[in-house]
Amino acid sequence: MTKSIVCMQQLSSAQQELIRAAAPEYTLTLGDSRNPDLELLSGAEIIIGWGKGIRDTVLRQGSPLRWVQAWSAGVEKLPLDALKEREIQLTNASGVHAQPITAVILSFMLMFTRNMHTAIRNQQNRRWRSNGQESELTGKTIVIAGTGAIGSETARIAQAFHMKTIGVSRSGRPVDGFDQIFTTRELKDSVREADFVVNTLPLTDETRGLFDAEVFSACKQGAYYINIGRGVTTHTEDLIAALNSGQLAGAGLDVFETEPLPEDHPLWGMEQVIITPHCAGVTDRYADRVVDIFVENMKAYLESGKPSRNLVDYSRQY
């Protein structure tokens, strides 16, 4: 019986050929995550991506499913408990976002230090104006919560701007690119001297609501907060209060507790806030990078029955 791979995302001909070359004994079929073909999925040993309403079909007793390659780095929307119970191997797309999201983080920081966000508004109103408070990144301190692919790439680039780099991670283990590492329990201590606090964390039971009034009050007055991780890791009302009080000078936000951000939300009207619509990881090279991860994992899967890269630890939820 032919083994089956079903990809729930669109792939170019070249991307499909890479997968077929890595898995010659498998058929590769493209599905539609918005309108999944349940009959097709019922025979899949490997699924790339996920789709609404496919859980009961692919996780039924006797299903041939053995491995899911998520299309995203975050996996909180997948049925993790059911996947774990069925002993399905799950890999994510961690690493795909490192370059584009690092560029967004640096964009936020450069806009704030050079007052580009106000310059754009002045241009729209034909005002030749500067408040004379432009600064630079040299000598500033950046605290990055999350020292994975995005965090470490951001730290590497920040060091090129002669910034001090501090990381925050669950383990507190040293990571290249960081001058100092704190554990998540030491988050409040880590942010005391930060000029920029950057949140790259996934959503887990441990990170939900992690950035709250206590953390923001521990920040140096005038610090900036940047969140490109998950919106639910931040208490939005506490963030707004910190921005209104001046404890935080501004915020660059790509993710929110409620998405899309409601039109009447107060964040829209705050001139010290830069908002992007959860697009920090979007890039025309996204699918290429996911396919590269999958092909590497496919080779390991054929050799050992286990993907070698980005295997999700169900106990940690990432």
PDB file of C-alpha atoms in Angstrom:
ATOM      1  CA  MET A   1       0.000   0.000   0.000  1.00  0.00           C
ATOM      2  CA  THR A   2       1.363   3.439  -0.963  1.00  0.00           C
ATOM      3  CA  LYS A   3       2.252   5.663   1.963  1.00  0.00           C
ATOM      4  CA  SER A   4       0.717   9.103   2.012  1.00  0.00           C
ATOM      5  CA  ILE A   5       1.837  12.643   2.825  1.00  0.00           C
ATOM      6  CA  VAL A   6      -0.847  15.333   2.773  1.00  0.00           C
ATOM      7  CA  CYS A   7       0.185  18.990   2.859  1.00  0.00           C
ATOM      8  CA  MET A   8      -2.550  21.390   3.958  1.00  0.00           C
ATOM      9  CA  GLN A   9      -0.772  24.398   2.421  1.00  0.00           C
ATOM     10  CA  GLN A  10      -0.094  25.371  -1.166  1.00  0.00           C
ATOM     11  CA  LEU A  11       3.381  24.530  -2.448  1.00  0.00           C
ATOM     12  CA  SER A  12       5.201  25.491  -5.609  1.00  0.00           C
ATOM     13  CA  SER A  13       6.228  22.803  -8.089  1.00  0.00           C
ATOM     14  CA  ALA A  14       9.828  23.134  -6.937  1.00  0.00           C
ATOM     15  CA  GLN A  15       8.841  22.713  -3.279  1.00  0.00           C
ATOM     16  CA  GLN A  16       6.771  19.638  -4.115  1.00  0.00           C
ATOM     17  CA  GLU A  17       9.689  18.106  -6.002  1.00  0.00           C
ATOM     18  CA  LEU A  18      11.983  18.572  -2.991  1.00  0.00           C
ATOM     19  CA  ILE A  19       9.546  16.616  -0.823  1.00  0.00           C
ATOM     20  CA  ARG A  20       9.021  13.875  -3.414  1.00  0.00           C
ATOM     21  CA  ALA A  21      12.776  13.502  -3.860  1.00  0.00           C
ATOM     22  CA  ALA A  22      13.206  13.098  -0.092  1.00  0.00           C
ATOM     23  CA  ALA A  23      10.314  10.608   0.179  1.00  0.00           C
ATOM     24  CA  PRO A  24      10.171   8.624  -3.090  1.00  0.00           C
ATOM     25  CA  GLU A  25       8.032   5.839  -1.602  1.00  0.00           C
ATOM     26  CA  TYR A  26       5.306   8.269  -0.527  1.00  0.00           C
ATOM     27  CA  THR A  27       2.608  10.046  -2.473  1.00  0.00           C
ATOM     28  CA  LEU A  28       2.348  13.795  -1.859  1.00  0.00           C
ATOM     29  CA  THR A  29      -1.070  15.416  -2.169  1.00  0.00           C
ATOM     30  CA  LEU A  30      -1.988  19.037  -1.527  1.00  0.00           C
ATOM     31  CA  GLY A  31      -5.054  19.633   0.599  1.00  0.00           C
ATOM     32  CA  ASP A  32      -6.925  22.744   1.702  1.00  0.00           C
ATOM     33  CA  SER A  33      -6.820  23.710   5.373  1.00  0.00           C
ATOM     34  CA  ARG A  34     -10.058  25.687   4.982  1.00  0.00           C
ATOM     35  CA  ASN A  35     -11.939  22.933   3.179  1.00  0.00           C
ATOM     36  CA  PRO A  36     -10.174  19.668   4.112  1.00  0.00           C
ATOM     37  CA  ASP A  37     -10.771  16.421   2.244  1.00  0.00           C
ATOM     38  CA  LEU A  38     -11.426  14.047   5.137  1.00  0.00           C
ATOM     39  CA  GLU A  39     -11.290  10.927   2.962  1.00  0.00           C
ATOM     40  CA  LEU A  40      -7.847  11.918   1.722  1.00  0.00           C
ATOM     41  CA  LEU A  41      -6.658  12.726   5.232  1.00  0.00           C
ATOM     42  CA  SER A  42      -7.961   9.440   6.647  1.00  0.00           C
ATOM     43  CA  GLY A  43      -5.126   7.622   4.879  1.00  0.00           C
ATOM     44  CA  ALA A  44      -2.305  10.033   5.659  1.00  0.00           C
ATOM     45  CA  GLU A  45       0.754   8.820   7.550  1.00  0.00           C
ATOM     46  CA  ILE A  46       2.226  12.335   7.572  1.00  0.00           C
ATOM     47  CA  ILE A  47       0.411  15.662   7.561  1.00  0.00           C
ATOM     48  CA  ILE A  48       2.097  18.988   6.865  1.00  0.00           C
ATOM     49  CA  GLY A  49       0.050  21.746   8.484  1.00  0.00           C
ATOM     50  CA  TRP A  50      -3.376  21.285  10.032  1.00  0.00           C
ATOM     51  CA  GLY A  51      -6.989  21.978   9.179  1.00  0.00           C
ATOM     52  CA  LYS A  52     -10.200  22.813  10.965  1.00  0.00           C
ATOM     53  CA  GLY A  53     -12.369  19.824  11.689  1.00  0.00           C
ATOM     54  CA  ILE A  54      -9.827  17.106  10.846  1.00  0.00           C
ATOM     55  CA  ARG A  55      -9.101  15.964  14.400  1.00  0.00           C
ATOM     56  CA  ASP A  56     -11.679  13.158  14.666  1.00  0.00           C
ATOM     57  CA  THR A  57     -10.675  11.751  11.288  1.00  0.00           C
ATOM     58  CA  VAL A  58      -6.898  11.721  11.640  1.00  0.00           C
ATOM     59  CA  LEU A  59      -6.818  10.823  15.336  1.00  0.00           C
ATOM     60  CA  ARG A  60      -9.366   8.006  15.229  1.00  0.00           C
ATOM     61  CA  GLN A  61      -8.419   4.488  16.336  1.00  0.00           C
ATOM     62  CA  GLY A  62      -6.583   2.730  13.557  1.00  0.00           C
ATOM     63  CA  SER A  63      -5.526   5.921  11.800  1.00  0.00           C
ATOM     64  CA  PRO A  64      -2.169   5.556   9.995  1.00  0.00           C
ATOM     65  CA  LEU A  65      -1.089   9.038  11.112  1.00  0.00           C
ATOM     66  CA  ARG A  66       2.374   8.987  12.689  1.00  0.00           C
ATOM     67  CA  TRP A  67       3.748  12.502  12.294  1.00  0.00           C
ATOM     68  CA  VAL A  68       2.462  16.064  11.986  1.00  0.00           C
ATOM     69  CA  GLN A  69       4.747  18.816  10.727  1.00  0.00           C
ATOM     70  CA  ALA A  70       3.131  22.050  11.924  1.00  0.00           C
ATOM     71  CA  TRP A  71       3.179  24.993   9.542  1.00  0.00           C
ATOM     72  CA  SER A  72       3.846  27.429  12.400  1.00  0.00           C
ATOM     73  CA  ALA A  73       6.285  27.709  15.271  1.00  0.00           C
ATOM     74  CA  GLY A  74       3.471  27.918  17.813  1.00  0.00           C
ATOM     75  CA  VAL A  75       1.415  24.772  18.302  1.00  0.00           C
ATOM     76  CA  GLU A  76      -1.026  25.913  20.986  1.00  0.00           C
ATOM     77  CA  LYS A  77      -3.987  25.678  18.577  1.00  0.00           C
ATOM     78  CA  LEU A  78      -3.374  21.986  17.883  1.00  0.00           C
ATOM     79  CA  PRO A  79      -5.013  19.233  20.019  1.00  0.00           C
ATOM     80  CA  LEU A  80      -1.823  18.533  21.952  1.00  0.00           C
ATOM     81  CA  ASP A  81      -3.355  16.200  24.519  1.00  0.00           C
ATOM     82  CA  ALA A  82      -4.949  14.028  21.844  1.00  0.00           C
ATOM     83  CA  LEU A  83      -1.776  13.981  19.749  1.00  0.00           C
ATOM     84  CA  LYS A  84       0.244  12.968  22.793  1.00  0.00           C
ATOM     85  CA  GLU A  85      -2.255  10.246  23.727  1.00  0.00           C
ATOM     86  CA  ARG A  86      -2.045   8.787  20.218  1.00  0.00           C
ATOM     87  CA  GLU A  87       1.785   9.064  20.367  1.00  0.00           C
ATOM     88  CA  ILE A  88       1.861  11.179  17.212  1.00  0.00           C
ATOM     89  CA  GLN A  89       5.202  12.855  16.633  1.00  0.00           C
ATOM     90  CA  LEU A  90       4.803  16.610  16.257  1.00  0.00           C
ATOM     91  CA  THR A  91       7.383  18.984  14.826  1.00  0.00           C
ATOM     92  CA  ASN A  92       7.000  22.736  14.524  1.00  0.00           C
ATOM     93  CA  ALA A  93       8.385  25.386  12.187  1.00  0.00           C
ATOM     94  CA  SER A  94      10.702  26.976  14.738  1.00  0.00           C
ATOM     95  CA  GLY A  95      13.540  28.783  12.977  1.00  0.00           C
ATOM     96  CA  VAL A  96      11.457  29.847   9.990  1.00  0.00           C
ATOM     97  CA  HIS A  97      10.810  33.250  11.533  1.00  0.00           C
ATOM     98  CA  ALA A  98      14.254  34.155  12.843  1.00  0.00           C
ATOM     99  CA  GLN A  99      15.339  36.530  10.066  1.00  0.00           C
ATOM    100  CA  PRO A 100      12.041  38.289   9.240  1.00  0.00           C
ATOM    101  CA  ILE A 101      10.940  38.710  12.856  1.00  0.00           C
ATOM    102  CA  THR A 102      14.382  39.941  13.899  1.00  0.00           C
ATOM    103  CA  ALA A 103      14.009  42.572  11.177  1.00  0.00           C
ATOM    104  CA  VAL A 104      10.646  43.632  12.647  1.00  0.00           C
ATOM    105  CA  ILE A 105      12.061  43.837  16.183  1.00  0.00           C
ATOM    106  CA  LEU A 106      14.956  45.980  14.964  1.00  0.00           C
ATOM    107  CA  SER A 107      12.511  48.090  12.964  1.00  0.00           C
ATOM    108  CA  PHE A 108      10.497  48.831  16.095  1.00  0.00           C
ATOM    109  CA  MET A 109      13.639  49.762  18.036  1.00  0.00           C
ATOM    110  CA  LEU A 110      15.039  51.969  15.276  1.00  0.00           C
ATOM    111  CA  MET A 111      11.709  53.717  14.798  1.00  0.00           C
ATOM    112  CA  PHE A 112      11.500  54.524  18.492  1.00  0.00           C
ATOM    113  CA  THR A 113      15.107  55.685  18.880  1.00  0.00           C
ATOM    114  CA  ARG A 114      14.976  57.821  15.730  1.00  0.00           C
ATOM    115  CA  ASN A 115      11.345  58.953  16.285  1.00  0.00           C
ATOM    116  CA  MET A 116      10.363  57.637  12.879  1.00  0.00           C
ATOM    117  CA  HIS A 117       6.845  56.870  14.068  1.00  0.00           C
ATOM    118  CA  THR A 118       6.276  60.572  14.811  1.00  0.00           C
ATOM    119  CA  ALA A 119       8.113  61.616  11.628  1.00  0.00           C
ATOM    120  CA  ILE A 120       5.593  59.641   9.563  1.00  0.00           C
ATOM    121  CA  ARG A 121       2.703  61.408  11.279  1.00  0.00           C
ATOM    122  CA  ASN A 122       4.407  64.782  10.767  1.00  0.00           C
ATOM    123  CA  GLN A 123       4.867  64.023   7.082  1.00  0.00           C
ATOM    124  CA  GLN A 124       1.194  63.164   6.706  1.00  0.00           C
ATOM    125  CA  ASN A 125       0.375  66.569   8.193  1.00  0.00           C
ATOM    126  CA  ARG A 126       3.144  68.442   6.275  1.00  0.00           C
ATOM    127  CA  ARG A 127       4.879  69.441   9.507  1.00  0.00           C
ATOM    128  CA  TRP A 128       8.657  70.089   9.556  1.00  0.00           C
ATOM    129  CA  ARG A 129       9.258  69.187  13.178  1.00  0.00           C
ATOM    130  CA  SER A 130      11.627  67.350  15.526  1.00  0.00           C
ATOM    131  CA  ASN A 131      11.543  67.325  19.303  1.00  0.00           C
ATOM    132  CA  GLY A 132      15.326  67.006  19.411  1.00  0.00           C
ATOM    133  CA  GLN A 133      15.141  63.774  21.408  1.00  0.00           C
ATOM    134  CA  GLU A 134      16.397  61.357  18.764  1.00  0.00           C
ATOM    135  CA  SER A 135      18.689  58.705  20.201  1.00  0.00           C
ATOM    136  CA  GLU A 136      20.543  55.582  19.009  1.00  0.00           C
ATOM    137  CA  LEU A 137      20.882  51.917  19.854  1.00  0.00           C
ATOM    138  CA  THR A 138      24.583  52.073  20.732  1.00  0.00           C
ATOM    139  CA  GLY A 139      25.067  51.417  24.438  1.00  0.00           C
ATOM    140  CA  LYS A 140      21.436  50.488  25.046  1.00  0.00           C
ATOM    141  CA  THR A 141      20.374  47.285  26.822  1.00  0.00           C
ATOM    142  CA  ILE A 142      17.956  44.821  25.277  1.00  0.00           C
ATOM    143  CA  VAL A 143      16.276  42.097  27.335  1.00  0.00           C
ATOM    144  CA  ILE A 144      14.884  39.284  25.210  1.00  0.00           C
ATOM    145  CA  ALA A 145      12.449  36.830  26.773  1.00  0.00           C
ATOM    146  CA  GLY A 146      12.994  33.634  24.821  1.00  0.00           C
ATOM    147  CA  THR A 147      16.464  32.605  23.682  1.00  0.00           C
ATOM    148  CA  GLY A 148      15.455  30.324  20.811  1.00  0.00           C
ATOM    149  CA  ALA A 149      15.942  30.971  17.108  1.00  0.00           C
ATOM    150  CA  ILE A 150      14.271  34.399  17.080  1.00  0.00           C
ATOM    151  CA  GLY A 151      15.754  35.566  20.362  1.00  0.00           C
ATOM    152  CA  SER A 152      19.298  34.478  19.565  1.00  0.00           C
ATOM    153  CA  GLU A 153      19.217  35.998  16.063  1.00  0.00           C
ATOM    154  CA  THR A 154      17.902  39.255  17.514  1.00  0.00           C
ATOM    155  CA  ALA A 155      20.679  39.241  20.118  1.00  0.00           C
ATOM    156  CA  ARG A 156      23.301  38.660  17.421  1.00  0.00           C
ATOM    157  CA  ILE A 157      22.098  41.618  15.379  1.00  0.00           C
ATOM    158  CA  ALA A 158      21.701  43.782  18.496  1.00  0.00           C
ATOM    159  CA  GLN A 159      25.339  43.181  19.360  1.00  0.00           C
ATOM    160  CA  ALA A 160      26.257  44.513  15.922  1.00  0.00           C
ATOM    161  CA  PHE A 161      24.585  47.745  17.069  1.00  0.00           C
ATOM    162  CA  HIS A 162      26.837  47.634  20.168  1.00  0.00           C
ATOM    163  CA  MET A 163      23.971  46.873  22.512  1.00  0.00           C
ATOM    164  CA  LYS A 164      24.158  44.878  25.735  1.00  0.00           C
ATOM    165  CA  THR A 165      22.135  41.694  25.316  1.00  0.00           C
ATOM    166  CA  ILE A 166      20.326  39.924  28.145  1.00  0.00           C
ATOM    167  CA  GLY A 167      18.289  36.764  27.643  1.00  0.00           C
ATOM    168  CA  VAL A 168      15.520  35.201  29.695  1.00  0.00           C
ATOM    169  CA  SER A 169      14.800  31.496  29.378  1.00  0.00           C
ATOM    170  CA  ARG A 170      13.245  28.639  31.284  1.00  0.00           C
ATOM    171  CA  SER A 171      16.625  27.001  31.931  1.00  0.00           C
ATOM    172  CA  GLY A 172      18.915  30.027  32.180  1.00  0.00           C
ATOM    173  CA  ARG A 173      21.556  28.183  30.130  1.00  0.00           C
ATOM    174  CA  PRO A 174      24.167  30.289  28.263  1.00  0.00           C
ATOM    175  CA  VAL A 175      23.356  30.987  24.610  1.00  0.00           C
ATOM    176  CA  ASP A 176      25.609  32.543  21.984  1.00  0.00           C
ATOM    177  CA  GLY A 177      24.846  36.207  21.388  1.00  0.00           C
ATOM    178  CA  PHE A 178      23.782  36.962  24.959  1.00  0.00           C
ATOM    179  CA  ASP A 179      26.002  38.764  27.438  1.00  0.00           C
ATOM    180  CA  GLN A 180      23.918  37.484  30.336  1.00  0.00           C
ATOM    181  CA  ILE A 181      21.054  35.023  30.883  1.00  0.00           C
ATOM    182  CA  PHE A 182      18.341  35.028  33.549  1.00  0.00           C
ATOM    183  CA  THR A 183      15.740  32.367  34.254  1.00  0.00           C
ATOM    184  CA  THR A 184      12.054  33.071  33.718  1.00  0.00           C
ATOM    185  CA  ARG A 185      11.630  33.253  37.492  1.00  0.00           C
ATOM    186  CA  GLU A 186      14.094  36.148  37.444  1.00  0.00           C
ATOM    187  CA  LEU A 187      12.184  38.088  34.786  1.00  0.00           C
ATOM    188  CA  LYS A 188      11.520  41.084  37.045  1.00  0.00           C
ATOM    189  CA  ASP A 189      15.202  41.322  37.932  1.00  0.00           C
ATOM    190  CA  SER A 190      16.242  41.052  34.295  1.00  0.00           C
ATOM    191  CA  VAL A 191      14.199  44.040  33.087  1.00  0.00           C
ATOM    192  CA  ARG A 192      15.383  46.592  35.641  1.00  0.00           C
ATOM    193  CA  GLU A 193      18.061  48.100  33.390  1.00  0.00           C
ATOM    194  CA  ALA A 194      16.445  47.339  30.031  1.00  0.00           C
ATOM    195  CA  ASP A 195      15.939  50.037  27.443  1.00  0.00           C
ATOM    196  CA  PHE A 196      13.998  47.524  25.343  1.00  0.00           C
ATOM    197  CA  VAL A 197      12.087  44.483  26.616  1.00  0.00           C
ATOM    198  CA  VAL A 198      11.337  42.045  23.821  1.00  0.00           C
ATOM    199  CA  ASN A 199       8.837  39.213  24.221  1.00  0.00           C
ATOM    200  CA  THR A 200       9.374  36.309  21.797  1.00  0.00           C
ATOM    201  CA  LEU A 201       7.761  33.646  23.988  1.00  0.00           C
ATOM    202  CA  PRO A 202       5.356  30.938  22.821  1.00  0.00           C
ATOM    203  CA  LEU A 203       2.038  30.532  24.585  1.00  0.00           C
ATOM    204  CA  THR A 204       2.152  27.853  27.271  1.00  0.00           C
ATOM    205  CA  ASP A 205       0.568  27.437  30.674  1.00  0.00           C
ATOM    206  CA  GLU A 206       3.721  29.011  32.148  1.00  0.00           C
ATOM    207  CA  THR A 207       3.839  32.056  29.856  1.00  0.00           C
ATOM    208  CA  ARG A 208       0.138  32.956  29.843  1.00  0.00           C
ATOM    209  CA  GLY A 209      -0.166  36.450  31.336  1.00  0.00           C
ATOM    210  CA  LEU A 210       3.523  36.517  32.250  1.00  0.00           C
ATOM    211  CA  PHE A 211       3.989  40.184  31.365  1.00  0.00           C
ATOM    212  CA  ASP A 212       1.820  42.017  33.859  1.00  0.00           C
ATOM    213  CA  ALA A 213       1.800  45.096  36.095  1.00  0.00           C
ATOM    214  CA  GLU A 214       4.529  43.670  38.332  1.00  0.00           C
ATOM    215  CA  VAL A 215       6.891  43.144  35.422  1.00  0.00           C
ATOM    216  CA  PHE A 216       6.146  46.526  33.849  1.00  0.00           C
ATOM    217  CA  SER A 217       6.620  48.320  37.167  1.00  0.00           C
ATOM    218  CA  ALA A 218      10.006  46.594  37.530  1.00  0.00           C
ATOM    219  CA  CYS A 219      11.150  48.066  34.203  1.00  0.00           C
ATOM    220  CA  LYS A 220      13.338  51.124  34.089  1.00  0.00           C
ATOM    221  CA  GLN A 221      11.121  54.161  33.520  1.00  0.00           C
ATOM    222  CA  GLY A 222      11.070  55.054  29.848  1.00  0.00           C
ATOM    223  CA  ALA A 223      11.719  51.529  28.582  1.00  0.00           C
ATOM    224  CA  TYR A 224      10.028  50.204  25.451  1.00  0.00           C
ATOM    225  CA  TYR A 225       8.088  46.943  25.251  1.00  0.00           C
ATOM    226  CA  ILE A 226       7.999  44.845  22.064  1.00  0.00           C
ATOM    227  CA  ASN A 227       5.814  41.756  21.669  1.00  0.00           C
ATOM    228  CA  ILE A 228       6.108  39.504  18.614  1.00  0.00           C
ATOM    229  CA  GLY A 229       5.440  36.249  20.516  1.00  0.00           C
ATOM    230  CA  ARG A 230       1.842  35.645  21.533  1.00  0.00           C
ATOM    231  CA  GLY A 231      -0.660  38.266  22.651  1.00  0.00           C
ATOM    232  CA  VAL A 232      -2.023  36.247  25.570  1.00  0.00           C
ATOM    233  CA  THR A 233       1.394  36.316  27.278  1.00  0.00           C
ATOM    234  CA  THR A 234       0.674  39.987  28.083  1.00  0.00           C
ATOM    235  CA  HIS A 235      -1.978  41.569  30.307  1.00  0.00           C
ATOM    236  CA  THR A 236      -3.156  44.266  27.904  1.00  0.00           C
ATOM    237  CA  GLU A 237      -4.796  46.446  30.552  1.00  0.00           C
ATOM    238  CA  ASP A 238      -1.587  46.437  32.588  1.00  0.00           C
ATOM    239  CA  LEU A 239       0.385  47.367  29.479  1.00  0.00           C
ATOM    240  CA  ILE A 240      -1.948  50.263  28.710  1.00  0.00           C
ATOM    241  CA  ALA A 241      -1.667  51.493  32.295  1.00  0.00           C
ATOM    242  CA  ALA A 242       2.143  51.388  32.099  1.00  0.00           C
ATOM    243  CA  LEU A 243       2.057  53.335  28.822  1.00  0.00           C
ATOM    244  CA  ASN A 244      -0.373  55.927  30.180  1.00  0.00           C
ATOM    245  CA  SER A 245       1.685  56.486  33.324  1.00  0.00           C
ATOM    246  CA  GLY A 246       4.916  56.913  31.374  1.00  0.00           C
ATOM    247  CA  GLN A 247       6.491  53.898  33.047  1.00  0.00           C
ATOM    248  CA  LEU A 248       6.869  52.576  29.503  1.00  0.00           C
ATOM    249  CA  ALA A 249       7.773  55.103  26.810  1.00  0.00           C
ATOM    250  CA  GLY A 250       6.204  53.066  24.047  1.00  0.00           C
ATOM    251  CA  ALA A 251       5.365  49.659  22.663  1.00  0.00           C
ATOM    252  CA  GLY A 252       5.790  47.830  19.362  1.00  0.00           C
ATOM    253  CA  LEU A 253       3.068  45.202  19.116  1.00  0.00           C
ATOM    254  CA  ASP A 254       2.476  42.548  16.476  1.00  0.00           C
ATOM    255  CA  VAL A 255       0.286  40.239  18.585  1.00  0.00           C
ATOM    256  CA  PHE A 256      -2.719  40.846  20.823  1.00  0.00           C
ATOM    257  CA  GLU A 257      -5.015  39.085  23.265  1.00  0.00           C
ATOM    258  CA  THR A 258      -7.875  39.546  20.793  1.00  0.00           C
ATOM    259  CA  GLU A 259      -7.154  39.369  17.071  1.00  0.00           C
ATOM    260  CA  PRO A 260      -8.001  41.205  14.952  1.00  0.00           C
ATOM    261  CA  LEU A 261      -7.574  44.102  17.373  1.00  0.00           C
ATOM    262  CA  PRO A 262     -11.049  45.690  17.705  1.00  0.00           C
ATOM    263  CA  GLU A 263     -11.442  49.037  15.935  1.00  0.00           C
ATOM    264  CA  ASP A 264     -12.437  50.765  19.171  1.00  0.00           C
ATOM    265  CA  HIS A 265      -9.476  49.413  21.166  1.00  0.00           C
ATOM    266  CA  PRO A 266      -7.546  52.171  23.018  1.00  0.00           C
ATOM    267  CA  LEU A 267      -4.180  50.935  21.691  1.00  0.00           C
ATOM    268  CA  TRP A 268      -5.082  52.272  18.235  1.00  0.00           C
ATOM    269  CA  GLY A 269      -5.159  55.841  19.516  1.00  0.00           C
ATOM    270  CA  MET A 270      -1.873  55.787  21.441  1.00  0.00           C
ATOM    271  CA  GLU A 271       0.801  57.706  19.534  1.00  0.00           C
ATOM    272  CA  GLN A 272       3.597  55.936  21.440  1.00  0.00           C
ATOM    273  CA  VAL A 273       2.413  52.540  20.155  1.00  0.00           C
ATOM    274  CA  ILE A 274       3.307  50.982  16.798  1.00  0.00           C
ATOM    275  CA  ILE A 275       0.898  48.247  15.673  1.00  0.00           C
ATOM    276  CA  THR A 276       1.366  45.576  13.028  1.00  0.00           C
ATOM    277  CA  PRO A 277      -1.356  42.972  12.289  1.00  0.00           C
ATOM    278  CA  HIS A 278       0.377  39.754  13.401  1.00  0.00           C
ATOM    279  CA  CYS A 279       2.532  39.754  10.287  1.00  0.00           C
ATOM    280  CA  ALA A 280       6.046  39.847  11.766  1.00  0.00           C
ATOM    281  CA  GLY A 281       6.774  36.341  10.548  1.00  0.00           C
ATOM    282  CA  VAL A 282       5.238  36.784   7.112  1.00  0.00           C
ATOM    283  CA  THR A 283       7.749  36.544   4.278  1.00  0.00           C
ATOM    284  CA  ASP A 284       7.839  35.363   0.698  1.00  0.00           C
ATOM    285  CA  ARG A 285      10.439  32.783   1.791  1.00  0.00           C
ATOM    286  CA  TYR A 286       8.241  31.207   4.488  1.00  0.00           C
ATOM    287  CA  ALA A 287       7.176  28.086   2.584  1.00  0.00           C
ATOM    288  CA  ASP A 288      10.728  27.471   1.361  1.00  0.00           C
ATOM    289  CA  ARG A 289      11.980  27.407   4.934  1.00  0.00           C
ATOM    290  CA  VAL A 290       9.206  25.099   6.182  1.00  0.00           C
ATOM    291  CA  VAL A 291       9.900  22.693   3.326  1.00  0.00           C
ATOM    292  CA  ASP A 292      13.622  22.729   4.173  1.00  0.00           C
ATOM    293  CA  ILE A 293      12.766  21.752   7.753  1.00  0.00           C
ATOM    294  CA  PHE A 294      10.385  19.038   6.566  1.00  0.00           C
ATOM    295  CA  VAL A 295      12.878  17.546   4.098  1.00  0.00           C
ATOM    296  CA  GLU A 296      15.567  17.390   6.788  1.00  0.00           C
ATOM    297  CA  ASN A 297      13.085  15.757   9.145  1.00  0.00           C
ATOM    298  CA  MET A 298      11.863  13.373   6.443  1.00  0.00           C
ATOM    299  CA  LYS A 299      15.357  12.012   5.888  1.00  0.00           C
ATOM    300  CA  ALA A 300      15.734  11.347   9.617  1.00  0.00           C
ATOM    301  CA  TYR A 301      12.222   9.855   9.791  1.00  0.00           C
ATOM    302  CA  LEU A 302      13.055   7.357   7.038  1.00  0.00           C
ATOM    303  CA  GLU A 303      16.294   6.375   8.753  1.00  0.00           C
ATOM    304  CA  SER A 304      15.138   6.136  12.352  1.00  0.00           C
ATOM    305  CA  GLY A 305      11.370   6.606  12.428  1.00  0.00           C
ATOM    306  CA  LYS A 306      11.830   9.916  14.225  1.00  0.00           C
ATOM    307  CA  PRO A 307      12.196  13.495  12.927  1.00  0.00           C
ATOM    308  CA  SER A 308      15.463  15.109  13.989  1.00  0.00           C
ATOM    309  CA  ARG A 309      14.552  18.794  14.150  1.00  0.00           C
ATOM    310  CA  ASN A 310      11.980  20.826  16.100  1.00  0.00           C
ATOM    311  CA  LEU A 311      10.360  17.842  17.822  1.00  0.00           C
ATOM    312  CA  VAL A 312       7.731  19.253  20.201  1.00  0.00           C
ATOM    313  CA  ASP A 313       7.968  18.289  23.866  1.00  0.00           C
ATOM    314  CA  TYR A 314       4.338  17.824  24.860  1.00  0.00           C
ATOM    315  CA  SER A 315       5.126  18.436  28.536  1.00  0.00           C
ATOM    316  CA  ARG A 316       6.438  21.901  27.667  1.00  0.00           C
ATOM    317  CA  GLN A 317       3.928  22.595  24.876  1.00  0.00           C
ATOM    318  CA  TYR A 318       6.665  23.676  22.458  1.00  0.00           C
TER     319      TYR A 318
END
